[in-house]
Short mmCIF file of C-alpha atoms in Angstrom, two decimals:
data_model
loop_
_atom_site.label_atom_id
_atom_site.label_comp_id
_atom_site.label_asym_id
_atom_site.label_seq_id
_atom_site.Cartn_x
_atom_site.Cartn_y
_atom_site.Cartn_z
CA UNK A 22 -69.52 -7.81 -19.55
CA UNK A 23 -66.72 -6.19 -17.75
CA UNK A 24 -63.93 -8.05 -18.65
CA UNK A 25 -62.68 -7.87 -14.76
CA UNK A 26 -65.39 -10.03 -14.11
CA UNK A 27 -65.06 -14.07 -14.53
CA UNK A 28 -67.81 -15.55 -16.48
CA UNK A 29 -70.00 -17.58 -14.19
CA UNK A 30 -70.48 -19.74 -16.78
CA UNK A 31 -66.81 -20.79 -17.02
CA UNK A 32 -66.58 -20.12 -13.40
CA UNK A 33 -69.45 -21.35 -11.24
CA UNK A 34 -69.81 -19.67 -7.61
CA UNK A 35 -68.57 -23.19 -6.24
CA UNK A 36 -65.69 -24.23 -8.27
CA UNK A 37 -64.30 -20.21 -7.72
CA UNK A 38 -64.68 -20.40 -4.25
CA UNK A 39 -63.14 -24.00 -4.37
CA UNK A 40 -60.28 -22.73 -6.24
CA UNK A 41 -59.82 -20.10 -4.28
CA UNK A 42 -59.44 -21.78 -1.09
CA UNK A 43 -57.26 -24.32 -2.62
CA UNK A 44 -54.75 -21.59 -3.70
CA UNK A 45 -54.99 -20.36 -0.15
CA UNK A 46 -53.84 -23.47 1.50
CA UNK A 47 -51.04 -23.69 -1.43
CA UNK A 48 -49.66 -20.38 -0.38
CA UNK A 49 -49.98 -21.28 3.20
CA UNK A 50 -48.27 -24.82 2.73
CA UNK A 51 -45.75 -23.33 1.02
CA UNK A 52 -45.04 -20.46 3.47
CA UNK A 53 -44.78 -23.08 6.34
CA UNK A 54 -42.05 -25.18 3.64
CA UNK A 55 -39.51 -21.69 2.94
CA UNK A 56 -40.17 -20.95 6.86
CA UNK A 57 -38.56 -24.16 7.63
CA UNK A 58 -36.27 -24.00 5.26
CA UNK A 59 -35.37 -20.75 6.39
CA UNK A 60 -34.95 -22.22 9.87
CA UNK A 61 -32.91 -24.80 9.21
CA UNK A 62 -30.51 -22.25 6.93
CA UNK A 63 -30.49 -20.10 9.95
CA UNK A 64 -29.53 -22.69 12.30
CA UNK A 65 -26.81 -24.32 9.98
CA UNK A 66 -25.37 -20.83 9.28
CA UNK A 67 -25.07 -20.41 13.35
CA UNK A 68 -23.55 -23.66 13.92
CA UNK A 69 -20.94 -22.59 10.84
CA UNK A 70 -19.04 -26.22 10.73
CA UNK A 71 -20.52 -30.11 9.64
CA UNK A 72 -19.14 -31.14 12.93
CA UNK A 73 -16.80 -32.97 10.75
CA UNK A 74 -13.54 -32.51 12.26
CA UNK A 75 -11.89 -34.03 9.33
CA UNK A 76 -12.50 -31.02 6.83
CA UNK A 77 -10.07 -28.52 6.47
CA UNK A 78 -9.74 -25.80 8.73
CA UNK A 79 -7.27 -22.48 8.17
CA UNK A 80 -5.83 -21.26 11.20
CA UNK A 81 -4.13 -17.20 11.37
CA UNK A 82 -1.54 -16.05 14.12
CA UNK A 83 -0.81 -12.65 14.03
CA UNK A 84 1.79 -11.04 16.18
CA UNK A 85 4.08 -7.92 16.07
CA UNK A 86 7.42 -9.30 16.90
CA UNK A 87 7.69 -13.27 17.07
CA UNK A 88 9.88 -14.41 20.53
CA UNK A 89 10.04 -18.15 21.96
CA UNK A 90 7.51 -17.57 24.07
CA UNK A 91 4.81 -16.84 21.36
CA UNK A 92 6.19 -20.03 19.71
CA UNK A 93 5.55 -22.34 22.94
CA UNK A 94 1.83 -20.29 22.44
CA UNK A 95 1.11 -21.58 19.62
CA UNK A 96 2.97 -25.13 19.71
CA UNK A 97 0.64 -25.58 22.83
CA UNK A 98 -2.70 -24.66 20.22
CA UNK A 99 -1.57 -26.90 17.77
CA UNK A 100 -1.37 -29.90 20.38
CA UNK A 101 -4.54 -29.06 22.11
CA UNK A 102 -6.17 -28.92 18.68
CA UNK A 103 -4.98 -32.46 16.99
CA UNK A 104 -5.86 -33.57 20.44
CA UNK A 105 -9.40 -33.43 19.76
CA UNK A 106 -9.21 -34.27 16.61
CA UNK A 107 -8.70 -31.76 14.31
CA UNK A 108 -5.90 -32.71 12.05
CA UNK A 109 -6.54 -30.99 8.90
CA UNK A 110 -5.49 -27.38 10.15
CA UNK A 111 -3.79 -25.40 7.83
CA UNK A 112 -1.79 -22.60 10.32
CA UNK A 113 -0.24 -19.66 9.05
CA UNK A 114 2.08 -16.88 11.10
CA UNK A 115 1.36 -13.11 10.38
CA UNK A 116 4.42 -11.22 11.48
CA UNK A 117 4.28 -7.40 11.74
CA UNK A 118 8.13 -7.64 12.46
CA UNK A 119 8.22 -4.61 15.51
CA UNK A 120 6.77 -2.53 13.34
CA UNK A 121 3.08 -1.34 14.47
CA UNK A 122 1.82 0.12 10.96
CA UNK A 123 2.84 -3.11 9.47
CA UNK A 124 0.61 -4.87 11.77
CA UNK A 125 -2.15 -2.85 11.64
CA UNK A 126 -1.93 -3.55 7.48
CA UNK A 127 -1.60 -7.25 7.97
CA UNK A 128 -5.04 -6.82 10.03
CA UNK A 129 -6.69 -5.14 7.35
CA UNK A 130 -5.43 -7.22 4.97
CA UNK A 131 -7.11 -10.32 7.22
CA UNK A 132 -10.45 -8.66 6.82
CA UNK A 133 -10.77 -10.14 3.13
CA UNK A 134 -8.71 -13.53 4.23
CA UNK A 135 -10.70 -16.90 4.11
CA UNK A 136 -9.08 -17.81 7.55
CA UNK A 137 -11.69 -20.55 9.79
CA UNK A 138 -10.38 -18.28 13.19
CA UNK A 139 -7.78 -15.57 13.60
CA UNK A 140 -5.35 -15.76 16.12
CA UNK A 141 -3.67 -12.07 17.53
CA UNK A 142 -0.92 -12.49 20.12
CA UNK A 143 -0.38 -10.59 22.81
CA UNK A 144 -2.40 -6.90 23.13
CA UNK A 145 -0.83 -5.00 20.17
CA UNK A 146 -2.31 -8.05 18.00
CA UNK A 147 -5.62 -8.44 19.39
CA UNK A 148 -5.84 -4.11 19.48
CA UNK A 149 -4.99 -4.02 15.36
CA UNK A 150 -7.29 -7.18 14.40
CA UNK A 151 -10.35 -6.00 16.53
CA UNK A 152 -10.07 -2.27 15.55
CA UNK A 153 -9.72 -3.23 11.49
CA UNK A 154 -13.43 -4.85 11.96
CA UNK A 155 -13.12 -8.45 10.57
CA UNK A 156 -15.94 -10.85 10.74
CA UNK A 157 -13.91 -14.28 11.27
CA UNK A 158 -14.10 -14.88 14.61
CA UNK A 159 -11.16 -14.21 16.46
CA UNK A 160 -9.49 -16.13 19.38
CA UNK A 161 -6.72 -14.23 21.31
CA UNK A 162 -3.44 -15.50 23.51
CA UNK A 163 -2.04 -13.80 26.40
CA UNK A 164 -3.64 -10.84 26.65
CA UNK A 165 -3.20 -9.24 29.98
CA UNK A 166 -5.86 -6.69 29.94
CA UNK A 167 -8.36 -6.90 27.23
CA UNK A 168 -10.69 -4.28 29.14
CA UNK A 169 -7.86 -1.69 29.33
CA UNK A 170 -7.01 -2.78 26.00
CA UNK A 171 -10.35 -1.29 24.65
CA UNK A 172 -11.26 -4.84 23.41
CA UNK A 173 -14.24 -4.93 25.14
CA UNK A 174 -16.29 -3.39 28.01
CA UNK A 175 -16.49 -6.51 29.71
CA UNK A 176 -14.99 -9.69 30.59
CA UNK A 177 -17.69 -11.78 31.11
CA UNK A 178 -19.22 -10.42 27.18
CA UNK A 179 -16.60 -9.38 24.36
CA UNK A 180 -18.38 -7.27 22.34
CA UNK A 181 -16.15 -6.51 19.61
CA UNK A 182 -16.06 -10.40 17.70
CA UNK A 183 -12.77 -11.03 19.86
CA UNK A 184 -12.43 -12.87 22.76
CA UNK A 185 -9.58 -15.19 24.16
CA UNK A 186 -7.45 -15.97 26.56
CA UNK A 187 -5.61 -13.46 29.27
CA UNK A 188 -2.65 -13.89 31.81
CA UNK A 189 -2.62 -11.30 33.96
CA UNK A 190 0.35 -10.70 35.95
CA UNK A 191 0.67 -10.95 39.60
CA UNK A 192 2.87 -8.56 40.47
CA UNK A 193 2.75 -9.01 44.14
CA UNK A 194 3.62 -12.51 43.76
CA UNK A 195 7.09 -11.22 41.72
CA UNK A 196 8.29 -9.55 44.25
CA UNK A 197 7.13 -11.33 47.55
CA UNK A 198 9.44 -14.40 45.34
CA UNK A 199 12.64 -11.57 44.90
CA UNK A 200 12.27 -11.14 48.37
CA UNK A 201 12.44 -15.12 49.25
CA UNK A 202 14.92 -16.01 46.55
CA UNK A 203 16.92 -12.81 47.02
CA UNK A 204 16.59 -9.95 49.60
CA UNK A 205 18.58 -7.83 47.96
CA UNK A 206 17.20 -7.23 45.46
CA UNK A 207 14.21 -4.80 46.56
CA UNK A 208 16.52 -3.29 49.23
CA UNK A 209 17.69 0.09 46.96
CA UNK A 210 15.43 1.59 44.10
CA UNK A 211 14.23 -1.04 41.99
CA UNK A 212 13.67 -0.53 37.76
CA UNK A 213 10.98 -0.69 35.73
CA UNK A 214 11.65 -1.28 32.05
CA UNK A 215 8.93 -1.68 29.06
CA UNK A 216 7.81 -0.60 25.66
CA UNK A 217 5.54 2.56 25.60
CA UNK A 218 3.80 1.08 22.82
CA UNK A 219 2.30 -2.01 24.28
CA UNK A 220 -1.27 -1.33 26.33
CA UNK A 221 -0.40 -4.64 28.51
CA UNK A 222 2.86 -4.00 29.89
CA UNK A 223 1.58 -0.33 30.61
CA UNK A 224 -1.01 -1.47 33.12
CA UNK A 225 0.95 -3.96 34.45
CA UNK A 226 3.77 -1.31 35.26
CA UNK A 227 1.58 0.88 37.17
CA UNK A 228 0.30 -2.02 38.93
CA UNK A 229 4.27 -2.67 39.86
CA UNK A 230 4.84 0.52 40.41
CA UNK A 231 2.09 1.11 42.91
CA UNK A 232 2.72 -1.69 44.58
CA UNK A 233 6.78 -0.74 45.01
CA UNK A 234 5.60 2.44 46.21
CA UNK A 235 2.89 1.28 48.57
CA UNK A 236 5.96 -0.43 50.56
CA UNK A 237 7.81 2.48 50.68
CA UNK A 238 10.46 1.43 47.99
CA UNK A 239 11.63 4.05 45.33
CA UNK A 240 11.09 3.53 41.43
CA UNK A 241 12.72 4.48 38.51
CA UNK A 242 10.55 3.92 35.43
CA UNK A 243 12.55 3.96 31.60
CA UNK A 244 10.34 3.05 28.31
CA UNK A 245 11.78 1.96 25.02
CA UNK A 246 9.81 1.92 21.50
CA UNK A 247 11.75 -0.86 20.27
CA UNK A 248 13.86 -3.78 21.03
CA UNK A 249 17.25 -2.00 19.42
CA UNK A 250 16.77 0.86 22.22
CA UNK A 251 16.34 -2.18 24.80
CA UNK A 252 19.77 -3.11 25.92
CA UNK A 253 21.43 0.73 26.16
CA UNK A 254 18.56 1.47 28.48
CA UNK A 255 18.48 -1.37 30.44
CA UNK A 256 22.70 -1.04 31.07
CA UNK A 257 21.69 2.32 32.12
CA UNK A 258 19.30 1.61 34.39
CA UNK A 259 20.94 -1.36 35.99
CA UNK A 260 23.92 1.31 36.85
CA UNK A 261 21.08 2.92 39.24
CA UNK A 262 18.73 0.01 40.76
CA UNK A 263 19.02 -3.38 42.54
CA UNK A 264 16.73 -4.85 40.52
CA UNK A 265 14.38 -4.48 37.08
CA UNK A 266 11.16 -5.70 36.64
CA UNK A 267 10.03 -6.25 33.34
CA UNK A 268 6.14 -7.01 32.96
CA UNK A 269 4.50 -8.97 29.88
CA UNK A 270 6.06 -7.13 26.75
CA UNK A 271 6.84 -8.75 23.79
CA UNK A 272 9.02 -6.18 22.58
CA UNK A 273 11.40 -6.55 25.69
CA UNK A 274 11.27 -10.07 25.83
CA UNK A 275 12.55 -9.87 22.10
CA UNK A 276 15.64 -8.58 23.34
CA UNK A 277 15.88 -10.39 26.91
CA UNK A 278 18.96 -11.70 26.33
CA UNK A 279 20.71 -8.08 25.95
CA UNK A 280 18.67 -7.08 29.07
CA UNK A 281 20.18 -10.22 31.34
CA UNK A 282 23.48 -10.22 29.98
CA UNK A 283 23.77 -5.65 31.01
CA UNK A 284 21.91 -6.72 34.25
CA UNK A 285 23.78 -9.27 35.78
CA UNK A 286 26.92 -8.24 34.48
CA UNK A 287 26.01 -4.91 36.88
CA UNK A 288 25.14 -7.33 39.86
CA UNK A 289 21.21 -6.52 39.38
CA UNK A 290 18.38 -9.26 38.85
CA UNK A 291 15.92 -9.30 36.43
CA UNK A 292 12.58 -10.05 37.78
CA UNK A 293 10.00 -11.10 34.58
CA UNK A 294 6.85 -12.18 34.05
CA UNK A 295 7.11 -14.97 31.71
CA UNK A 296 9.30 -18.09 32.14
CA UNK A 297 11.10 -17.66 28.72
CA UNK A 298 12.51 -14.56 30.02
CA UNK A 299 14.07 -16.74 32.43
CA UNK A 300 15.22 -19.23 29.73
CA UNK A 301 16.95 -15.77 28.41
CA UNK A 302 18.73 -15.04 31.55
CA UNK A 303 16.00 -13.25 34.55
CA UNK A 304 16.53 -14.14 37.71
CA UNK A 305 13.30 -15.48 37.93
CA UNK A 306 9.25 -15.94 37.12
CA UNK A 307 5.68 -16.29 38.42
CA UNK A 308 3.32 -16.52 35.24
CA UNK A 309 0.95 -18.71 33.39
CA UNK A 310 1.79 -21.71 31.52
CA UNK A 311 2.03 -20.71 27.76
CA UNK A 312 1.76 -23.80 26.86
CA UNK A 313 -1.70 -23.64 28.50
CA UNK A 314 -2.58 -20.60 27.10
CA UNK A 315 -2.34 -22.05 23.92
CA UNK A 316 -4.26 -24.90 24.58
CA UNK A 317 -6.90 -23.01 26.73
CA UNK A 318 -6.82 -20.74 23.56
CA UNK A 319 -7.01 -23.90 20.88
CA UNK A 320 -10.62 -24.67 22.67
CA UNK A 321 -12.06 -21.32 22.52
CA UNK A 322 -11.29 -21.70 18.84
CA UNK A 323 -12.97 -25.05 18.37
CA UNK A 324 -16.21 -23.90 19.89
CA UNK A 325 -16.19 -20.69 17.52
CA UNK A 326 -15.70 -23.63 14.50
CA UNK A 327 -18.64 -25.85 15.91
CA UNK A 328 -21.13 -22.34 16.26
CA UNK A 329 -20.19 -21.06 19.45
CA UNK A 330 -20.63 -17.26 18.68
CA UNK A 331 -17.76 -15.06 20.24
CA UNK A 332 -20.08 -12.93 22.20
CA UNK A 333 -20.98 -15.89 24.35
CA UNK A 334 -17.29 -17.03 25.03
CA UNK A 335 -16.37 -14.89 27.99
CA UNK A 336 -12.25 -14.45 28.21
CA UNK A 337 -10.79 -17.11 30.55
CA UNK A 338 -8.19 -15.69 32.71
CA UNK A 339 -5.28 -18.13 33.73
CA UNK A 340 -3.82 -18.09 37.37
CA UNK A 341 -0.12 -16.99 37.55
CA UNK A 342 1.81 -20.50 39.26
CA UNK A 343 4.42 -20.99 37.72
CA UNK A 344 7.55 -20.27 39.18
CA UNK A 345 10.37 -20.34 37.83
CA UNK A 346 14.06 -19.60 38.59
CA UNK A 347 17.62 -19.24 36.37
CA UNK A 348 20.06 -21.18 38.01
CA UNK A 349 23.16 -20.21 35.64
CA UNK A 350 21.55 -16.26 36.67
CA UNK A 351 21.29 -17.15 40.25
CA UNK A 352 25.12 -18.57 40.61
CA UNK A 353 26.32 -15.70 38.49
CA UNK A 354 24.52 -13.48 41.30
CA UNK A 355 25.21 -15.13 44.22
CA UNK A 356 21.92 -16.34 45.30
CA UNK A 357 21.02 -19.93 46.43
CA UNK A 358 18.52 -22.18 44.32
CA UNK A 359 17.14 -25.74 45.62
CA UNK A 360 15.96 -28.49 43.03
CA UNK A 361 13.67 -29.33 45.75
CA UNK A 362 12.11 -25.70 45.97
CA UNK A 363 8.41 -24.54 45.07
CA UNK A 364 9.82 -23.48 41.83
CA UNK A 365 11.38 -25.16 38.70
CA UNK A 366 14.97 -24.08 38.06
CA UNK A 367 15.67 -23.35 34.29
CA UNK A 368 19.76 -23.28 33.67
#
């Protein structure tokens, strides 16, 4: 007998068949059991947290220069998130310290980090985490063009596991509140100061600068690569313009307080975009609320931790209403400020 063959006297036609069906439905059974299985593992992996919002959750902000306004950023993240709940966060602060290659090794360095969500601040932040290719998700604050930025195509889809939060600047609205609060300021050739190395404050120049132009007034553009370059060049441009507008730059804003004190001491405003350039001495504002781009920030984070993937949280762009005005600035400069006015005066 071939010994291939089962013996149909140990294996009657019947009880082979029988057994052989019976093995079939095992197999099938237990396909159906690792398909679930696999389904449910699937589905737990994609929602990524136990919805417990008592475990502990690790928290990374990474910026390239650290200024008061980053720091009312991420006070305002930290509030929105132990307002719903989530008081077991563990949040560190990455700081690059100016220095770009720095940054772009503390992004690298995040790639092997066992950070819940990373944080960037600002564009130079968000551009070093999302080019170095980590997989946490990431979650970014005041960005004022990610497109521009190259951190995505879109608005409405990141594509490149970042997404956030961005405060674009209305420039229009700067200047149409220099003209109210002081008309002399766009009456000569008005400055534009910012750091060559930040993508954001770029685009919002030429924005500035186009709109300056498109009213017929003259504009003298200077760059800096650091904040130690920022006060020479800003005393030498104030010696030439009526006013300097500074758009959303962290590395400026590092140094506003050299900036204001050259500027005013020359007669010349300085028109920012952020209202903590006014607590450092600008004339005045129009911006977002950092505080609530921390906060708006803090809940694109919490869906990310409860299985929101990135690619389906589109960047929320905040309105620019927030006026503000330096009354200490405005005294030294000779212009008139109301308490009652349609703007908050910060002395």
């Amino acid at each position: 007998m071939n010994p291939t063959t089962p013996d149909p006297k140990r294996f009657p036609k019947s009880g082979l068949r029988g057994g052989l069906i019976c093995a079939l439905v095992l197999c099938l059974a237990l396909g159906v059991a690792l398909t679930g299985c696999g389904q449910a593992t699937s589905a737990q992996d994609e929602a990524g947290s136990t919805g417990d919002k008592s475990d502990p959750v690790k928290v990374c902000f990474v910026e390239v220069v650290e200024n008061d306004a980053f720091v009312t950023m991420m006070n305002g993240f930290k509030d929105e998130m132990a307002a719903q709940g989530y008081d077991n966060v563990t949040y560190d602060v990455q700081n690059a310290q100016g220095d770009t290659s720095t940054l772009n090794q503390i992004a690298a360095q995040l790639k092997s980090s066992d950070y819940d969500v990373i944080v960037p601040i600002a564009t130079p932040a968000a551009q070093a985490c999302a080019n170095a290719g980590i997989a946490t998700p990431m979650v970014f604050m005041s960005v004022t063009d990610p497109v521009a930025a190259g951190l995505m195509a879109d608005l409405d889809k990141p594509d490149k596991g970042i997404t956030g939060t961005s405060n674009t600047s209305d420039v229009k609205a700067i200047f149409e509140f220099a003209d109210k609060l002081d008309p002399k300021a766009l009456s000569g050739k008005v400055g534009i100061l910012y750091c060559s190395g930040e993508k954001n404050a770029e685009v919002t120049a030429k924005a500035a600068e186009e709109y300056l132009k498109g009213r017929g007034i003259e504009v003298e553009v200077r760059t800096v690569t650091n904040s130690s370059e920022v006060q020479q060049t800003g005393a030498a441009l104030a010696s030439d313009v009526t006013a300097i507008y500074v758009p959303v730059d962290s590395v400026v804003q590092s140094s506003m307080t050299a900036l204001t004190e050259a500027a005013t001491k020359a007669g010349v405003p300085v028109l920012g975009t952020d209202p903590v350039m006014v607590q450092s001495g600008a004339l005045e504002s129009v911006s977002c609320s950092n505080t609530t781009l921390g906060a708006k920030s803090a809940d694109m984070a919490i869906k990310a931790l409860t299985g929101t993937p990135v690619a389906d949280m589109p960047v929320e762009v905040l309105a620019s209403d927030d006026y503000a005005v330096n009354g200490t600035t405005a005294k030294a400069l000779g212009v008139e400020v109301s308490d009652s006015g349609d703007y908050r005066v910060i002395d």
